[in-house]
Amino acid sequence: MSYLDNKTPIPGTIMFDGHMARVGYGLNKMCYSLNAQSARDEFARDEMAYCDKFCLTKGQKKAIEDRDINGLLEQGGNIYFLAKFAGCLGLNMQDIGALQTGVTLEEFKEKLVTAGQ
Amino acid sequence: MANIIGGIGSSHIPAIGMAIARKLQQTPYWKSFFDGYAPIHDWLAREKPDVAIIFYNDHGLEFFLDKKPTFAIGAAAQYNSYDEGWGIDTIPPVIGNEDMSWHICNELVEDEFDITICQELGIDHGLTVPLQLMWPENSYGHMQVIPVVINCEQHPMPSPKRCFNLGRAIGKAVKSYQKDLKVVVFGTGGLSHQLDGRRAGHINKEFDLMCLDKIVNQPEELLNYSIRDMTELAGSQGVEFNMWLGMRGTLVDQVKQLHRNYHIPISNTGAGTLLLENSL
């Protein structure tokens, strides 16, 4: 039996499994393309037109527009590829951490420091 | 005969590469983390390995989700790093050892580890950051590198036990390589961290310290965790500990811990550093 057969959710965590990989394929492919500067430039010129090239759903496009990282994760976004989208916005992993958990950057950093004590 | 002289566990998080590029090593935030590498630098200078086998995961540079190998091994004469999309510097080309890579691949498949063999492999921060940490100022030009990539990005992922056994098979393959080479093995990534979702920022110090204790001479006690267990305990990215277990698998049963450091937080991560001496 696969460990993925255990359907009890892990709080605050989406398992990026085959289902999510299918749902998020276009979104992640778009984000993967952002490894290239030329793609980042094209994305910046017209974000929604660029999303259409990869057949993002309406919901995924809305989440891109809203910089809604949790929304993207729920719609099949994979964090490693979303990191490339975040990079386009000048955000690093700590900025993203704060966004996803609904706290300020300083509060997020403080939480990490507390974990070490 | 090739011999594995030791194993090194190290974080590979991008923020470290950014700190190196900006020369922040001695600033208050970074000092105790970077200082944790001095004993490793001394050991590498003394032991002078020829080859580094580096277990890491590809975070979406070489592999997209169209084709996602569970295990992949580089068999190229040279590896290059490329733009990862969010600003980390590339590093000078890394030299490979094609002959030894193919020997390891031949032995692994014989041993029923059906790896993906890569004659071209773009290397990302998972490999470049540890190289920069071990050989400051990019002074790794004398090293021959063999990359070993483990899937940590898409479920299903290989179990801790499987990764440890992959390491065992690689260790065996190295021993049967006829050239006189000194080999060091890196397990990179981890320790506990979670980048994604409402649990982002999850760190489990107690679990990390237990893993660091056990991996030295009781690694078998870590092999019954499932990937789901690892995710629950150590966070979505805590599964990167698989690379450490791969490294540990290449070593003999009883090893000597020469150095260890643990630092929280580095970026979103509990960062561990470990140097193990192998008995030949």
mmCIF file of N, CA, C and O in Angstrom, chain B residues 133-201:
data_model
loop_
_atom_site.group_PDB
_atom_site.id
_atom_site.type_symbol
_atom_site.label_atom_id
_atom_site.label_comp_id
_atom_site.label_asym_id
_atom_site.label_seq_id
_atom_site.Cartn_x
_atom_site.Cartn_y
_atom_site.Cartn_z
ATOM 1 N N LEU B 133 30.240 25.767 -0.341
ATOM 2 C CA LEU B 133 30.482 25.720 1.107
ATOM 3 C C LEU B 133 31.762 24.942 1.424
ATOM 4 O O LEU B 133 32.530 25.337 2.298
ATOM 5 N N MET B 134 31.983 23.840 0.724
ATOM 6 C CA MET B 134 33.148 22.993 1.017
ATOM 7 C C MET B 134 34.440 23.604 0.488
ATOM 8 O O MET B 134 35.486 23.438 1.084
ATOM 9 N N TRP B 135 34.336 24.265 -0.674
ATOM 10 C CA TRP B 135 35.525 24.848 -1.296
ATOM 11 C C TRP B 135 35.273 26.328 -1.562
ATOM 12 O O TRP B 135 34.852 26.703 -2.668
ATOM 13 N N PRO B 136 35.520 27.162 -0.552
ATOM 14 C CA PRO B 136 35.228 28.600 -0.678
ATOM 15 C C PRO B 136 35.950 29.223 -1.882
ATOM 16 O O PRO B 136 36.962 28.699 -2.344
ATOM 17 N N GLU B 137 35.422 30.313 -2.340
ATOM 18 C CA GLU B 137 35.939 31.032 -3.516
ATOM 19 C C GLU B 137 35.901 30.118 -4.749
ATOM 20 O O GLU B 137 36.757 30.254 -5.644
ATOM 21 N N ASN B 138 34.984 29.200 -4.783
ATOM 22 C CA ASN B 138 34.841 28.278 -5.927
ATOM 23 C C ASN B 138 36.138 27.525 -6.245
ATOM 24 O O ASN B 138 36.472 27.300 -7.413
ATOM 25 N N SER B 139 36.851 27.115 -5.198
ATOM 26 C CA SER B 139 38.144 26.442 -5.406
ATOM 27 C C SER B 139 37.961 24.924 -5.505
ATOM 28 O O SER B 139 38.744 24.164 -4.953
ATOM 29 N N TYR B 140 36.923 24.497 -6.219
ATOM 30 C CA TYR B 140 36.623 23.061 -6.369
ATOM 31 C C TYR B 140 37.118 22.514 -7.710
ATOM 32 O O TYR B 140 36.787 21.396 -8.078
ATOM 33 N N GLY B 141 37.922 23.320 -8.430
ATOM 34 C CA GLY B 141 38.308 22.967 -9.805
ATOM 35 C C GLY B 141 39.048 21.640 -9.921
ATOM 36 O O GLY B 141 39.047 21.012 -10.974
ATOM 37 N N HIS B 142 39.685 21.194 -8.818
ATOM 38 C CA HIS B 142 40.448 19.940 -8.843
ATOM 39 C C HIS B 142 39.553 18.726 -8.612
ATOM 40 O O HIS B 142 40.005 17.593 -8.746
ATOM 41 N N MET B 143 38.308 18.950 -8.235
ATOM 42 C CA MET B 143 37.418 17.839 -7.859
ATOM 43 C C MET B 143 36.657 17.305 -9.072
ATOM 44 O O MET B 143 36.205 18.061 -9.917
ATOM 45 N N GLN B 144 36.500 15.978 -9.102
ATOM 46 C CA GLN B 144 35.623 15.348 -10.087
ATOM 47 C C GLN B 144 34.308 15.037 -9.358
ATOM 48 O O GLN B 144 34.332 14.425 -8.290
ATOM 49 N N VAL B 145 33.214 15.451 -9.958
ATOM 50 C CA VAL B 145 31.919 15.351 -9.267
ATOM 51 C C VAL B 145 31.004 14.346 -9.979
ATOM 52 O O VAL B 145 30.933 14.313 -11.204
ATOM 53 N N ILE B 146 30.336 13.544 -9.165
ATOM 54 C CA ILE B 146 29.300 12.642 -9.701
ATOM 55 C C ILE B 146 27.977 12.988 -9.013
ATOM 56 O O ILE B 146 27.796 12.722 -7.824
ATOM 57 N N PRO B 147 27.064 13.626 -9.758
ATOM 58 C CA PRO B 147 25.783 14.005 -9.154
ATOM 59 C C PRO B 147 24.809 12.821 -9.075
ATOM 60 O O PRO B 147 24.686 12.062 -10.031
ATOM 61 N N VAL B 148 24.147 12.701 -7.940
ATOM 62 C CA VAL B 148 23.094 11.694 -7.766
ATOM 63 C C VAL B 148 21.835 12.452 -7.348
ATOM 64 O O VAL B 148 21.816 13.108 -6.299
ATOM 65 N N VAL B 149 20.797 12.376 -8.170
ATOM 66 C CA VAL B 149 19.595 13.176 -7.947
ATOM 67 C C VAL B 149 18.461 12.283 -7.429
ATOM 68 O O VAL B 149 18.174 11.243 -8.015
ATOM 69 N N ILE B 150 17.842 12.707 -6.337
ATOM 70 C CA ILE B 150 16.697 11.967 -5.776
ATOM 71 C C ILE B 150 15.459 12.856 -5.848
ATOM 72 O O ILE B 150 15.513 14.031 -5.469
ATOM 73 N N ASN B 151 14.365 12.303 -6.317
ATOM 74 C CA ASN B 151 13.116 13.074 -6.415
ATOM 75 C C ASN B 151 12.578 13.438 -5.028
ATOM 76 O O ASN B 151 12.210 12.557 -4.245
ATOM 77 N N CYS B 152 12.510 14.751 -4.761
ATOM 78 C CA CYS B 152 11.897 15.252 -3.520
ATOM 79 C C CYS B 152 10.796 16.255 -3.841
ATOM 80 O O CYS B 152 10.386 17.026 -2.968
ATOM 81 N N GLU B 153 10.374 16.325 -5.087
ATOM 82 C CA GLU B 153 9.465 17.398 -5.503
ATOM 83 C C GLU B 153 8.051 16.916 -5.781
ATOM 84 O O GLU B 153 7.105 17.695 -5.709
ATOM 85 N N GLN B 154 7.918 15.661 -6.160
ATOM 86 C CA GLN B 154 6.598 15.147 -6.552
ATOM 87 C C GLN B 154 6.383 13.773 -5.915
ATOM 88 O O GLN B 154 7.234 12.891 -6.050
ATOM 89 N N HIS B 155 5.255 13.614 -5.230
ATOM 90 C CA HIS B 155 4.916 12.293 -4.692
ATOM 91 C C HIS B 155 4.455 11.385 -5.825
ATOM 92 O O HIS B 155 3.818 11.881 -6.756
ATOM 93 N N PRO B 156 4.704 10.068 -5.786
ATOM 94 C CA PRO B 156 5.388 9.359 -4.712
ATOM 95 C C PRO B 156 6.913 9.531 -4.760
ATOM 96 O O PRO B 156 7.501 9.596 -5.841
ATOM 97 N N MET B 157 7.509 9.599 -3.577
ATOM 98 C CA MET B 157 8.967 9.721 -3.447
ATOM 99 C C MET B 157 9.517 8.432 -2.849
ATOM 100 O O MET B 157 8.817 7.735 -2.114
ATOM 101 N N PRO B 158 10.776 8.122 -3.142
ATOM 102 C CA PRO B 158 11.349 6.876 -2.608
ATOM 103 C C PRO B 158 11.488 6.947 -1.095
ATOM 104 O O PRO B 158 11.714 8.021 -0.533
ATOM 105 N N SER B 159 11.351 5.800 -0.449
ATOM 106 C CA SER B 159 11.379 5.770 1.015
ATOM 107 C C SER B 159 12.793 6.009 1.536
ATOM 108 O O SER B 159 13.783 5.793 0.825
ATOM 109 N N PRO B 160 12.896 6.429 2.801
ATOM 110 C CA PRO B 160 14.220 6.556 3.421
ATOM 111 C C PRO B 160 15.048 5.273 3.293
ATOM 112 O O PRO B 160 16.239 5.320 2.989
ATOM 113 N N LYS B 161 14.388 4.144 3.478
ATOM 114 C CA LYS B 161 15.096 2.860 3.395
ATOM 115 C C LYS B 161 15.663 2.625 1.994
ATOM 116 O O LYS B 161 16.795 2.168 1.833
ATOM 117 N N ARG B 162 14.853 2.947 0.997
ATOM 118 C CA ARG B 162 15.288 2.765 -0.392
ATOM 119 C C ARG B 162 16.498 3.657 -0.703
ATOM 120 O O ARG B 162 17.426 3.241 -1.400
ATOM 121 N N CYS B 163 16.462 4.874 -0.198
ATOM 122 C CA CYS B 163 17.564 5.809 -0.459
ATOM 123 C C CYS B 163 18.840 5.348 0.245
ATOM 124 O O CYS B 163 19.936 5.443 -0.310
ATOM 125 N N PHE B 164 18.680 4.838 1.455
ATOM 126 C CA PHE B 164 19.831 4.287 2.180
ATOM 127 C C PHE B 164 20.422 3.104 1.393
ATOM 128 O O PHE B 164 21.636 2.999 1.214
ATOM 129 N N ASN B 165 19.542 2.249 0.891
ATOM 130 C CA ASN B 165 20.018 1.086 0.131
ATOM 131 C C ASN B 165 20.641 1.481 -1.204
ATOM 132 O O ASN B 165 21.586 0.830 -1.662
ATOM 133 N N LEU B 166 20.130 2.546 -1.809
ATOM 134 C CA LEU B 166 20.788 3.078 -3.015
ATOM 135 C C LEU B 166 22.224 3.477 -2.662
ATOM 136 O O LEU B 166 23.170 3.178 -3.396
ATOM 137 N N GLY B 167 22.356 4.155 -1.519
ATOM 138 C CA GLY B 167 23.698 4.531 -1.055
ATOM 139 C C GLY B 167 24.586 3.306 -0.867
ATOM 140 O O GLY B 167 25.746 3.298 -1.291
ATOM 141 N N ARG B 168 24.033 2.282 -0.263
ATOM 142 C CA ARG B 168 24.798 1.030 -0.080
ATOM 143 C C ARG B 168 25.323 0.501 -1.405
ATOM 144 O O ARG B 168 26.478 0.104 -1.527
ATOM 145 N N ALA B 169 24.415 0.485 -2.401
ATOM 146 C CA ALA B 169 24.795 -0.046 -3.718
ATOM 147 C C ALA B 169 25.856 0.843 -4.370
ATOM 148 O O ALA B 169 26.781 0.342 -5.030
ATOM 149 N N ILE B 170 25.759 2.143 -4.167
ATOM 150 C CA ILE B 170 26.770 3.054 -4.721
ATOM 151 C C ILE B 170 28.109 2.817 -4.012
ATOM 152 O O ILE B 170 29.172 2.777 -4.643
ATOM 153 N N GLY B 171 28.049 2.641 -2.703
ATOM 154 C CA GLY B 171 29.277 2.358 -1.947
ATOM 155 C C GLY B 171 29.969 1.099 -2.462
ATOM 156 O O GLY B 171 31.199 1.070 -2.640
ATOM 157 N N LYS B 172 29.182 0.095 -2.721
ATOM 158 C CA LYS B 172 29.715 -1.174 -3.240
ATOM 159 C C LYS B 172 30.325 -0.965 -4.638
ATOM 160 O O LYS B 172 31.410 -1.478 -4.946
ATOM 161 N N ALA B 173 29.622 -0.188 -5.449
ATOM 162 C CA ALA B 173 30.118 0.078 -6.813
ATOM 163 C C ALA B 173 31.440 0.840 -6.774
ATOM 164 O O ALA B 173 32.353 0.560 -7.561
ATOM 165 N N VAL B 174 31.554 1.788 -5.858
ATOM 166 C CA VAL B 174 32.804 2.560 -5.753
ATOM 167 C C VAL B 174 33.954 1.620 -5.408
ATOM 168 O O VAL B 174 35.041 1.707 -5.991
ATOM 169 N N LYS B 175 33.715 0.718 -4.492
ATOM 170 C CA LYS B 175 34.773 -0.205 -4.057
ATOM 171 C C LYS B 175 35.270 -1.096 -5.194
ATOM 172 O O LYS B 175 36.405 -1.539 -5.165
ATOM 173 N N SER B 176 34.406 -1.372 -6.150
ATOM 174 C CA SER B 176 34.824 -2.253 -7.244
ATOM 175 C C SER B 176 35.384 -1.459 -8.428
ATOM 176 O O SER B 176 35.668 -2.027 -9.480
ATOM 177 N N TYR B 177 35.548 -0.156 -8.257
ATOM 178 C CA TYR B 177 36.145 0.657 -9.329
ATOM 179 C C TYR B 177 37.654 0.563 -9.211
ATOM 180 O O TYR B 177 38.223 0.777 -8.129
ATOM 181 N N GLN B 178 38.286 0.238 -10.321
ATOM 182 C CA GLN B 178 39.693 -0.182 -10.246
ATOM 183 C C GLN B 178 40.704 0.959 -10.150
ATOM 184 O O GLN B 178 41.881 0.713 -9.922
ATOM 185 N N LYS B 179 40.286 2.184 -10.346
ATOM 186 C CA LYS B 179 41.274 3.272 -10.285
ATOM 187 C C LYS B 179 41.482 3.735 -8.850
ATOM 188 O O LYS B 179 40.550 3.753 -8.046
ATOM 189 N N ASP B 180 42.682 4.125 -8.555
ATOM 190 C CA ASP B 180 43.063 4.555 -7.217
ATOM 191 C C ASP B 180 42.549 5.979 -6.967
ATOM 192 O O ASP B 180 43.213 6.942 -7.316
ATOM 193 N N LEU B 181 41.386 6.086 -6.371
ATOM 194 C CA LEU B 181 40.812 7.416 -6.160
ATOM 195 C C LEU B 181 40.255 7.512 -4.749
ATOM 196 O O LEU B 181 39.716 6.539 -4.207
ATOM 197 N N LYS B 182 40.398 8.694 -4.167
ATOM 198 C CA LYS B 182 39.790 8.950 -2.857
ATOM 199 C C LYS B 182 38.457 9.670 -3.077
ATOM 200 O O LYS B 182 38.400 10.687 -3.760
ATOM 201 N N VAL B 183 37.434 9.118 -2.475
ATOM 202 C CA VAL B 183 36.076 9.610 -2.739
ATOM 203 C C VAL B 183 35.446 10.147 -1.453
ATOM 204 O O VAL B 183 35.534 9.509 -0.400
ATOM 205 N N VAL B 184 34.817 11.298 -1.542
ATOM 206 C CA VAL B 184 34.003 11.811 -0.447
ATOM 207 C C VAL B 184 32.556 11.863 -0.948
ATOM 208 O O VAL B 184 32.326 12.083 -2.132
ATOM 209 N N VAL B 185 31.611 11.603 -0.053
ATOM 210 C CA VAL B 185 30.197 11.583 -0.452
ATOM 211 C C VAL B 185 29.445 12.664 0.334
ATOM 212 O O VAL B 185 29.593 12.766 1.555
ATOM 213 N N PHE B 186 28.662 13.456 -0.365
ATOM 214 C CA PHE B 186 27.852 14.492 0.295
ATOM 215 C C PHE B 186 26.376 14.090 0.297
ATOM 216 O O PHE B 186 25.847 13.680 -0.737
ATOM 217 N N GLY B 187 25.735 14.255 1.438
ATOM 218 C CA GLY B 187 24.272 14.213 1.516
ATOM 219 C C GLY B 187 23.830 15.646 1.754
ATOM 220 O O GLY B 187 24.205 16.250 2.754
ATOM 221 N N THR B 188 23.041 16.193 0.850
ATOM 222 C CA THR B 188 22.724 17.627 0.973
ATOM 223 C C THR B 188 21.231 17.852 1.197
ATOM 224 O O THR B 188 20.406 17.001 0.902
ATOM 225 N N GLY B 189 20.913 19.030 1.723
ATOM 226 C CA GLY B 189 19.520 19.422 1.920
ATOM 227 C C GLY B 189 19.103 19.350 3.377
ATOM 228 O O GLY B 189 19.919 19.135 4.267
ATOM 229 N N GLY B 190 17.804 19.480 3.610
ATOM 230 C CA GLY B 190 17.296 19.410 4.975
ATOM 231 C C GLY B 190 17.843 20.528 5.850
ATOM 232 O O GLY B 190 18.393 21.487 5.357
ATOM 233 N N LEU B 191 17.731 20.391 7.123
ATOM 234 C CA LEU B 191 16.973 19.324 7.771
ATOM 235 C C LEU B 191 15.489 19.734 7.765
ATOM 236 O O LEU B 191 14.983 19.974 6.698
ATOM 237 N N SER B 192 14.832 19.824 8.924
ATOM 238 C CA SER B 192 13.397 20.086 8.851
ATOM 239 C C SER B 192 13.109 21.464 8.254
ATOM 240 O O SER B 192 13.763 22.450 8.577
ATOM 241 N N HIS B 193 12.170 21.512 7.367
ATOM 242 C CA HIS B 193 11.625 22.785 6.876
ATOM 243 C C HIS B 193 10.417 22.542 5.987
ATOM 244 O O HIS B 193 10.260 21.469 5.412
ATOM 245 N N GLN B 194 9.588 23.558 5.936
ATOM 246 C CA GLN B 194 8.431 23.525 5.035
ATOM 247 C C GLN B 194 8.277 24.898 4.397
ATOM 248 O O GLN B 194 8.168 25.909 5.093
ATOM 249 N N LEU B 195 8.292 24.896 3.066
ATOM 250 C CA LEU B 195 8.197 26.158 2.326
ATOM 251 C C LEU B 195 6.758 26.490 1.954
ATOM 252 O O LEU B 195 6.414 27.647 1.772
ATOM 253 N N ASP B 196 5.947 25.457 1.814
ATOM 254 C CA ASP B 196 4.635 25.662 1.199
ATOM 255 C C ASP B 196 3.490 25.630 2.205
ATOM 256 O O ASP B 196 3.516 24.902 3.187
ATOM 257 N N GLY B 197 2.479 26.434 1.891
ATOM 258 C CA GLY B 197 1.179 26.328 2.546
ATOM 259 C C GLY B 197 1.081 26.998 3.900
ATOM 260 O O GLY B 197 1.955 27.741 4.326
ATOM 261 N N ARG B 198 -0.025 26.676 4.572
ATOM 262 C CA ARG B 198 -0.323 27.361 5.833
ATOM 263 C C ARG B 198 0.577 26.887 6.962
ATOM 264 O O ARG B 198 0.613 27.478 8.028
ATOM 265 N N ARG B 199 1.302 25.793 6.729
ATOM 266 C CA ARG B 199 2.262 25.343 7.737
ATOM 267 C C ARG B 199 3.696 25.790 7.381
ATOM 268 O O ARG B 199 4.672 25.291 7.952
ATOM 269 N N ALA B 200 3.832 26.698 6.424
ATOM 270 C CA ALA B 200 5.166 27.195 6.049
ATOM 271 C C ALA B 200 5.875 27.695 7.302
ATOM 272 O O ALA B 200 5.263 28.319 8.169
ATOM 273 N N GLY B 201 7.168 27.401 7.368
ATOM 274 C CA GLY B 201 7.944 27.819 8.534
ATOM 275 C C GLY B 201 8.034 26.741 9.598
ATOM 276 O O GLY B 201 8.664 26.931 10.635
#
